[in-house]
Every structure is written in C-alpha cells, then in structure tokens.
XYZ file of C-alpha atoms in Angstrom:
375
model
C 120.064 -18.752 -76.178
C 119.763 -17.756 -79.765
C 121.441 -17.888 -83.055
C 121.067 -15.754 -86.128
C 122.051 -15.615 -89.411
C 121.184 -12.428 -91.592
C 121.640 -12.523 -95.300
C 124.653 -11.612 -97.095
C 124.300 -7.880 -98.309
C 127.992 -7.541 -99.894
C 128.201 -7.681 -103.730
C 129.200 -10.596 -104.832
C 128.421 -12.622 -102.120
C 126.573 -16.011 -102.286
C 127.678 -17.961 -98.778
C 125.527 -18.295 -96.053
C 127.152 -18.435 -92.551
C 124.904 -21.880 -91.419
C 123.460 -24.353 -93.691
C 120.924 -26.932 -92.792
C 123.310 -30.191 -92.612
C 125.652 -27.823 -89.992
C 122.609 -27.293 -87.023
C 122.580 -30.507 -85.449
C 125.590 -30.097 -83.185
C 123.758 -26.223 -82.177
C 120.594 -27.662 -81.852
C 121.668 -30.200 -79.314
C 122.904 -27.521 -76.800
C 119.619 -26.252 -76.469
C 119.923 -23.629 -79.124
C 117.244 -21.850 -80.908
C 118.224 -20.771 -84.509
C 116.953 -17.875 -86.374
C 117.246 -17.580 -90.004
C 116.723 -14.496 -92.099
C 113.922 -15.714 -94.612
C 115.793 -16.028 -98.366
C 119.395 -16.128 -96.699
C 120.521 -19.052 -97.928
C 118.992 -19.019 -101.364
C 122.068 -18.193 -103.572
C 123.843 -21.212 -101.835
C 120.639 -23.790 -102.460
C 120.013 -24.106 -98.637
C 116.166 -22.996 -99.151
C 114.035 -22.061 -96.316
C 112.463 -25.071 -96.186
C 115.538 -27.150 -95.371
C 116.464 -25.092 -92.544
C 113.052 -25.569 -91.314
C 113.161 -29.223 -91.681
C 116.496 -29.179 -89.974
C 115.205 -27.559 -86.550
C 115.466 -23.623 -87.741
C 113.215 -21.070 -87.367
C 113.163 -18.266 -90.096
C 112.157 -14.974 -89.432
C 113.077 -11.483 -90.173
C 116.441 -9.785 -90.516
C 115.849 -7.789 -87.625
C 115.042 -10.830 -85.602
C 118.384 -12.791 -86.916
C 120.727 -9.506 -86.491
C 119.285 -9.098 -82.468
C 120.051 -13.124 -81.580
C 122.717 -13.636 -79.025
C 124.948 -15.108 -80.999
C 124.856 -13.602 -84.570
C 126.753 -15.832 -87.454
C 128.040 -14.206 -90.631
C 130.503 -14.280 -93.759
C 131.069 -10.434 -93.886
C 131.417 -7.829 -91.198
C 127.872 -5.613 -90.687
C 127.529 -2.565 -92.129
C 126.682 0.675 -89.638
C 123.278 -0.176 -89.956
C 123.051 -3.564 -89.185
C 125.609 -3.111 -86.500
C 123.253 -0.708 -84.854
C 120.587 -3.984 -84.614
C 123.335 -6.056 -82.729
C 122.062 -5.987 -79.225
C 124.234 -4.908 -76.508
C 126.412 -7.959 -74.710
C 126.013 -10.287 -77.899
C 128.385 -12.530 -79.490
C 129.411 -11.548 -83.345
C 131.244 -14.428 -85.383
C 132.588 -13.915 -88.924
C 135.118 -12.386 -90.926
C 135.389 -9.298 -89.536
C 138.435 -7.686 -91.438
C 139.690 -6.567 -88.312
C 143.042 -5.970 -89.870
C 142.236 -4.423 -92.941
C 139.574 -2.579 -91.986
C 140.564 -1.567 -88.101
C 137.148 0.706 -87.956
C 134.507 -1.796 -88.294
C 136.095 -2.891 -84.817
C 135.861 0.286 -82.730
C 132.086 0.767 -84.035
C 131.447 -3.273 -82.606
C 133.412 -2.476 -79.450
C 130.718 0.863 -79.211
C 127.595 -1.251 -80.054
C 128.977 -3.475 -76.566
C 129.604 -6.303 -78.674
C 131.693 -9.432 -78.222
C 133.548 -10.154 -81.770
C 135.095 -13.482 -82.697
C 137.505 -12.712 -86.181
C 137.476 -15.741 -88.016
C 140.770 -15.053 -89.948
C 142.364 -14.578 -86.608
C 141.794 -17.647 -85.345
C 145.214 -19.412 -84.600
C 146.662 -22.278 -86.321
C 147.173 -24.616 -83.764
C 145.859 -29.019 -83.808
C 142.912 -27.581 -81.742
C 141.461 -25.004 -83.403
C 141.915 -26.756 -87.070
C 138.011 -27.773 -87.139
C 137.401 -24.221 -86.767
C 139.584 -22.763 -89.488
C 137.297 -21.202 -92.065
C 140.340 -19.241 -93.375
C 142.191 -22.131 -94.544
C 139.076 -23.882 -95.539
C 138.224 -21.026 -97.663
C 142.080 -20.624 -99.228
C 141.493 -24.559 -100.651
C 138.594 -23.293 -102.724
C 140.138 -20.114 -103.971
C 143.562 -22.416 -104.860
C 141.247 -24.902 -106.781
C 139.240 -22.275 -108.856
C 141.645 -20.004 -109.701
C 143.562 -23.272 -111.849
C 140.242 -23.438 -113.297
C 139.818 -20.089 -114.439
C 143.460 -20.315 -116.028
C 142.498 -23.451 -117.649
C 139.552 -21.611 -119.515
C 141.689 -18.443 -120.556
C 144.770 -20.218 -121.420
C 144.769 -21.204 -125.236
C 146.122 -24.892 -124.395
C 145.622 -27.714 -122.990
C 147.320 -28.511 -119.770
C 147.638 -32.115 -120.276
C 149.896 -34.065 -122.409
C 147.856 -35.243 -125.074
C 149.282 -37.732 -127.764
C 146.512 -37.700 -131.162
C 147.101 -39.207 -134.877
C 147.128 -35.270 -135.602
C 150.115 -34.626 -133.555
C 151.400 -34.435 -129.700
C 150.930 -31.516 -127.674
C 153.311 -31.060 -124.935
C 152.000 -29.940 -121.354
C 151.345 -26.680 -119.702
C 154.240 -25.251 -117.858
C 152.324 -23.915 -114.194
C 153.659 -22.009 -111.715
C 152.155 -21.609 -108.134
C 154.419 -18.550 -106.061
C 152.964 -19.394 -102.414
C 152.545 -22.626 -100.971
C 149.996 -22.076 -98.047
C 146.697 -23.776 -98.342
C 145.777 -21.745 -101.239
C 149.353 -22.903 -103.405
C 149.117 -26.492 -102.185
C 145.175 -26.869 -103.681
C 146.135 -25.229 -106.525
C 149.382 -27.333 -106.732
C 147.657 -30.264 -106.863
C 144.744 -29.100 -109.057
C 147.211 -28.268 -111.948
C 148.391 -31.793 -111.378
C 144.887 -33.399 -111.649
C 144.638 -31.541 -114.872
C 147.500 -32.946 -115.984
C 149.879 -30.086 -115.954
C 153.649 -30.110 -115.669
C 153.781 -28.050 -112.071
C 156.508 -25.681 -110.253
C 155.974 -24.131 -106.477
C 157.597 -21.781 -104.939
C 157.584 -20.318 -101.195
C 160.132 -18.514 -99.372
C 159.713 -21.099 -96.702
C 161.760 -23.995 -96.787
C 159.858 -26.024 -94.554
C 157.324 -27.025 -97.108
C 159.738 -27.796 -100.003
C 158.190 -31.349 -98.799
C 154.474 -30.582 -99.203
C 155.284 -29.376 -103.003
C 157.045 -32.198 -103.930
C 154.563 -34.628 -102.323
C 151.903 -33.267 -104.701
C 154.239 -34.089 -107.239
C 155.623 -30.539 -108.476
C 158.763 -29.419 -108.653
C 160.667 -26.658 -106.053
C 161.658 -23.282 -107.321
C 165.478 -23.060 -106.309
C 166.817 -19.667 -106.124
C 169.857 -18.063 -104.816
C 168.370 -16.201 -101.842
C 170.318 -16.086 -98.889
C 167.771 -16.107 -95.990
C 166.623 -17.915 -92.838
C 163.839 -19.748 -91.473
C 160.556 -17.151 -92.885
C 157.489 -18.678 -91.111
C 156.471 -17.133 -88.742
C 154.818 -18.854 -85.249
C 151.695 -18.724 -86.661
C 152.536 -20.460 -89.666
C 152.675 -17.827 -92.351
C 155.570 -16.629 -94.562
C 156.960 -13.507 -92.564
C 157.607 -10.368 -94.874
C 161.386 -10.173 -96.806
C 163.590 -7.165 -96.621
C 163.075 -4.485 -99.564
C 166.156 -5.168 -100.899
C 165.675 -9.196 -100.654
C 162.120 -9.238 -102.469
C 163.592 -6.971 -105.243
C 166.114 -10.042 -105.432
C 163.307 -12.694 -105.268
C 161.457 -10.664 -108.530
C 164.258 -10.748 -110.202
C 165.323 -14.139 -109.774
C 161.925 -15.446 -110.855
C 161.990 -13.889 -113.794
C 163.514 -16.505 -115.961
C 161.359 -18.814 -114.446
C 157.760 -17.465 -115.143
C 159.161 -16.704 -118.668
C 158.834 -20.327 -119.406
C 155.451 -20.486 -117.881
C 151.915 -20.586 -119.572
C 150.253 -20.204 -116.271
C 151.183 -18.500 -112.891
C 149.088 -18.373 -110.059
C 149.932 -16.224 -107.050
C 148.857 -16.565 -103.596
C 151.757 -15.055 -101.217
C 149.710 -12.961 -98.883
C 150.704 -11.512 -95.270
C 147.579 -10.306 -92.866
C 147.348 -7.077 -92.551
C 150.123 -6.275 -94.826
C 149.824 -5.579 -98.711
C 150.752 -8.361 -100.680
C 154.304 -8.779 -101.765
C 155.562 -8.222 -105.020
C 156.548 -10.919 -107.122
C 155.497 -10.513 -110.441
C 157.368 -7.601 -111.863
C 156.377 -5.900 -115.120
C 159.732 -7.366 -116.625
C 158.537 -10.734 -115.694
C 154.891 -10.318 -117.513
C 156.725 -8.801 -120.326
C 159.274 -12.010 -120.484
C 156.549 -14.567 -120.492
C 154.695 -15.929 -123.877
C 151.946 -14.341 -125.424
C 148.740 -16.271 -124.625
C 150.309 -16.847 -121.218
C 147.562 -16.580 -117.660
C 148.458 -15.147 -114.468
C 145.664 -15.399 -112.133
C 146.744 -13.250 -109.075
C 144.923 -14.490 -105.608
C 146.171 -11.666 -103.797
C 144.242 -8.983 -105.891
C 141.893 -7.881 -102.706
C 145.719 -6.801 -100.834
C 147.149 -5.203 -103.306
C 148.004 -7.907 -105.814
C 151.334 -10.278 -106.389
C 151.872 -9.048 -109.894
C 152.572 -5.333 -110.197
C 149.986 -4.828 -113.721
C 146.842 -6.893 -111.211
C 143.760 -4.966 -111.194
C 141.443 -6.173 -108.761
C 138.218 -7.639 -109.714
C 139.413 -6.785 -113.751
C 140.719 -8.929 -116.085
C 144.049 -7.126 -118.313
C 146.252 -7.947 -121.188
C 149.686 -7.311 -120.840
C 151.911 -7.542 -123.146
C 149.975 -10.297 -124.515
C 149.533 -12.192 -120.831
C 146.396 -12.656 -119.216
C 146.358 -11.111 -115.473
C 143.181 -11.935 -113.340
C 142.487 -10.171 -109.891
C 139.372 -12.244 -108.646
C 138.214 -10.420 -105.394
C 136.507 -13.348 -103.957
C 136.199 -17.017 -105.749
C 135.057 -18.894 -102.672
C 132.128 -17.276 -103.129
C 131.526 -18.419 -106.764
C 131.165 -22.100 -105.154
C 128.457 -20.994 -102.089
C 127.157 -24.611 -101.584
C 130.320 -25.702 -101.324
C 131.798 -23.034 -99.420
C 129.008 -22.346 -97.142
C 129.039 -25.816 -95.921
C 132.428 -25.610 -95.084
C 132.009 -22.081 -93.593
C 129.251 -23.248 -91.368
C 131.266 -26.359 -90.067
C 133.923 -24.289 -88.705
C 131.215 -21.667 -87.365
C 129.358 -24.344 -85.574
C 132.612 -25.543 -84.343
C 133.467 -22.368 -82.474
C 130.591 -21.249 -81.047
C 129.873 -25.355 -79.837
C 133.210 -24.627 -78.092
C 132.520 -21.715 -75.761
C 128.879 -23.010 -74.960
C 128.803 -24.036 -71.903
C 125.593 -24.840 -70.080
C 123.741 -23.245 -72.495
C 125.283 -20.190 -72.084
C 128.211 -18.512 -74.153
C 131.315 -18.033 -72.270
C 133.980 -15.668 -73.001
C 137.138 -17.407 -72.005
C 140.285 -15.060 -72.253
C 142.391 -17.763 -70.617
C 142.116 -19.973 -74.079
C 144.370 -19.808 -76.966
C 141.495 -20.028 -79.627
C 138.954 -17.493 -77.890
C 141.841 -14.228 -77.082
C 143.327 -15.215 -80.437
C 139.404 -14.553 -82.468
C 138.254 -11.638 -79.892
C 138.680 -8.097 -81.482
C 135.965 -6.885 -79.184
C 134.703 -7.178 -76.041
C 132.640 -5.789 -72.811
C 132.927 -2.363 -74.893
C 136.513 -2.405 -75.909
C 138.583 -3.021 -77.943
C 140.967 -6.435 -76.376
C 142.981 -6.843 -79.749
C 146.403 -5.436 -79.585
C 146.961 -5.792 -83.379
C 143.701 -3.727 -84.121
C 144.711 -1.460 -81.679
C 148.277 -0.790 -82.744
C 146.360 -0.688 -86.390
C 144.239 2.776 -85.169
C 146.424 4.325 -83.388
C 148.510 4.345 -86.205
C-alpha cells in the first residue's frame, strides 16, 4: 500500500500534508510513501529529510495515483482525474462550501475522508486538524493586531509616563477565541470574550479575561457537535446591537464566530466600527465565510472610519512548519486508524470514518453534501 503527497498548488499555500518527523507511525504498517519532489519546500521539510526519514520522492503523477493520497486542499479537475479509481483521498475537502468538488470525487470512484468533518468526540481529538489549525489562526491574528494597532498592549510604567493597556475583544470562544484569548493575555493585554454559549463562560475566565454579559434571552446554543448553533434574525440583530457599546471601548477586536456551511454571523455592525476609536484593529477570522464585521473584505485590509478591518483568508498557512507538522500528525493519525493488515478499511460502522466520508464506492454517502446539491 502506498501514500502520496502532491504539492500544494492553491495560492497562498505553504503546508505540506506529511512532514518527515510524522512517517514513522506509516512506515511501521508496511507503508510505502511517495513524495512529490519540492512539496515540502515552503514548509522547510526538504527532500532530503523525507528521504532520510523512509520516503521516496517522485513525481506528481506518481504521488496523486498512490492509494492513499494526503493533502491540505481539495484537487483541482485535473489532478482529480490522476486519482486512481478505489483510492482513499484525505484532506480538507470543502465539502460544505464547495458541494461540487464532491460529486466530481464520487465520479473519479474515490473514497474521501473531509478533515473538517471529522467529529469532536475524546477519540477522534488526535485527528482534529480543524481545531489544530483554528489555534494557529487565533494566535496570529493577535499578532497581526499587535503590529497595526498604534499601542502597546501591555501596561507599561516609564520615567516618561504610564501607558495604560489595550482594551481586546475576542467575539467567539472556540479554539480559535480561546488561543487568541490567551495570546492577548501573554502580550499583556487587558482581555474580554464573548460567545453565545454559556458553557464556556469557564474557559474565558480561566485564561484570565473577562465575560461579555448581555441581555439576550436564549438557551443552551451548542450544538452536539460542539459548535455555537445559528441565532434567530431577530436575536443576532439584538446581539449587534448590544455589543456595540462594548467594542466602542475596544482598541482591538478579533472575530472568530463561524458556523460550517453557513455564512458567518454578523456581529460587527457598521454602527459598531463607526463607535470605536480611531486607530482601533479589527482582525475578522471569518473573512473566507463571509466575514463577522459587515465593512470585512476578504484577503484586503480597509479603513473605516478610522478602524483597521483585516480579512486574512488563510493565516495557518503563514506558519507552514508549524502548521504542517501539526497537519500531518492528525493525517497520520487517521489513516493509522483504518489500516488494518496493511490494507485500508472503510468502516461505516465507526463514528470517526461515516462522520469524514463525503465519498465513496462512486457515491456520494454524505447526507449534508447531498442535501447541499440538491439544493
């Protein structure tokens, strides 16, 4: 049995689905993995380390036609026409955002594990490259406000003066909101979070932030697979409003609230821009689904009304060699788990696997991606 890894072709993108510290646990199963010379350049996992690790590099034809094919992005029509028939595709694979990329994997005859879908249960957490990938886009995105904001964050006491401490504000407190939480913190910010779910009031305050309180009238909104589930129109037009007088005292809001396979919510209204102080940073992590602050353009950086706003498409990918080893960890970790005998075994019967599988035995087995095209 064979593994492959093609280079990245999306703009932009740096990772690398396998590096050379994440083969050993492949390699043991009897594995033979096939690297696409030059694919892990731009995340400083050279040829020669893969090599050294156990790989073998060849070409991308001879990567994309491996049994088991590893990636960051889905394939593009091309390279989905080099997937041979009855392989195993594992990535993320946009399935709900991009519904079409499925029915042209179920017509190729492939078997495709989603990466975003896979459930967020104690089991599968090794294999979680969604949540893994959320940590570094909550830690960067406090760094990129750091650089535009015209402050310090810190308290800072000098013969010259004191300066008082940034005011941040984190609106989502998923993986994402919780790095970025405590990343304002380690920069010595004075830190707010808010979430619509009151089960992790807890998790804010541990990282030493305060709770957003407002006067919203609703019940228990996570969902069973842990994420925030979507308000009524006329309750999010109440949650806007009632954060406005919040942001307006902060220099720094980063957003995060996102729903799969929904467009993002809005939370930062055009009023609430408009309130805040000139100078002011919004960095807004749901750019890519339609943004948490209604002036976001994505991949562009604006001025509003004096603020800042930042719609970074993809900031994972601005750390490969950090994110690619974490990516290939939780990879390795689900394709080590449906190996058995040396053989890959679809196994409908487990949580993790009919959770992942968009595609399989040429169909399409999701029911979300299904309900998706026929709409």
């Amino acid at each position: 049995m064979t593994v492959g890894v093609a280079k990245e072709m999306a703009a932009g993108e740096d990772r690398v689905a396998l590096v050379p510290s994440s083969l050993k646990p492949l390699l043991r199963k009897g594995i033979d993995i096939i690297i696409e010379a030059g694919a892990g350049t731009y995340a400083f996992a050279a040829d020669e380390a893969f090599a050294d690790a156990g790989a073998h590099i060849g070409t991308r034809e001879v990567a994309l036609s491996a049994d088991i094919v590893a990636c960051v992005h889905p394939p593009s029509e091309s390279e989905t026409q080099l997937l041979k028939k009855g392989s195993v595709l594992a990535g993320f694979l946009q399935p709900l955002e991009k519904p079409a990329i499925a029915a042209r994997l179920a017509a190729q005859g492939v078997t495709a594990l989603a990466m975003e879908l896979i459930p967020r249960i104690s089991r599968a957490q090794s294999m979680d490259a969604l949540s893994a990938m959320a940590s570094l886009a909550g830690y960067k995105a406090v760094l990129l406000a750091a650089a535009r904001l015209p402050r310090f964050f810190p308290l800072l006491t000098t013969a010259a003066g004191t300066i008082r401490p940034a005011n941040v504000t984190v609106l989502g407190a998923g993986v994402a909101g919780l790095q970025a939480i405590a990343t304002a913190r380690r920069l010595g910010a004075r830190v707010w979070g808010y979430d619509i779910r009151e089960v992790v009031r807890e998790e804010v305050q541990s990282l030493g932030a305060q709770f957003v309180e407002l006067d919203l009238e609703i019940e228990d909104m996570e969902d069973d697979a842990g994420y925030a589930r979507a308000l009524m129109a006329a309750k999010a037009k109440q949650q806007a409003d009632l954060l406005v007088p919040h942001l307006a005292k902060s220099d720094v809001v980063i957003t995060t609230a996102q729903i799969p396979g929904r467009t993002a919510p809005l939370l930062v209204t055009e009023a609430a821009v408009k309130a805040m102080k000139p100078g002011s940073v919004i960095v807004d992590l749901a750019a890519p689904s339609g943004g948490n602050c209604a002036l976001t353009r994505l991949r562009t950086d604006v001025i509003h009304h004096g603020v800042t706003v930042l719609g970074p498409a993809n900031l994972p990918a601005t750390m490969p060699a950090d994110a690619s080893y974490l990516y290939a960890r939780t990879m390795t970790a689900l394709i080590g788990a449906f190996i058995k005998e040396g053989q890959f075994a679809a196994s409908f019967d487990d949580d993790i696997f009919s959770s992942a599988c968009i595609t399989h035995g040429g169909q399409i087995v999701s029911r979300r991606v299904l309900q998706l095209l026929a709409a």
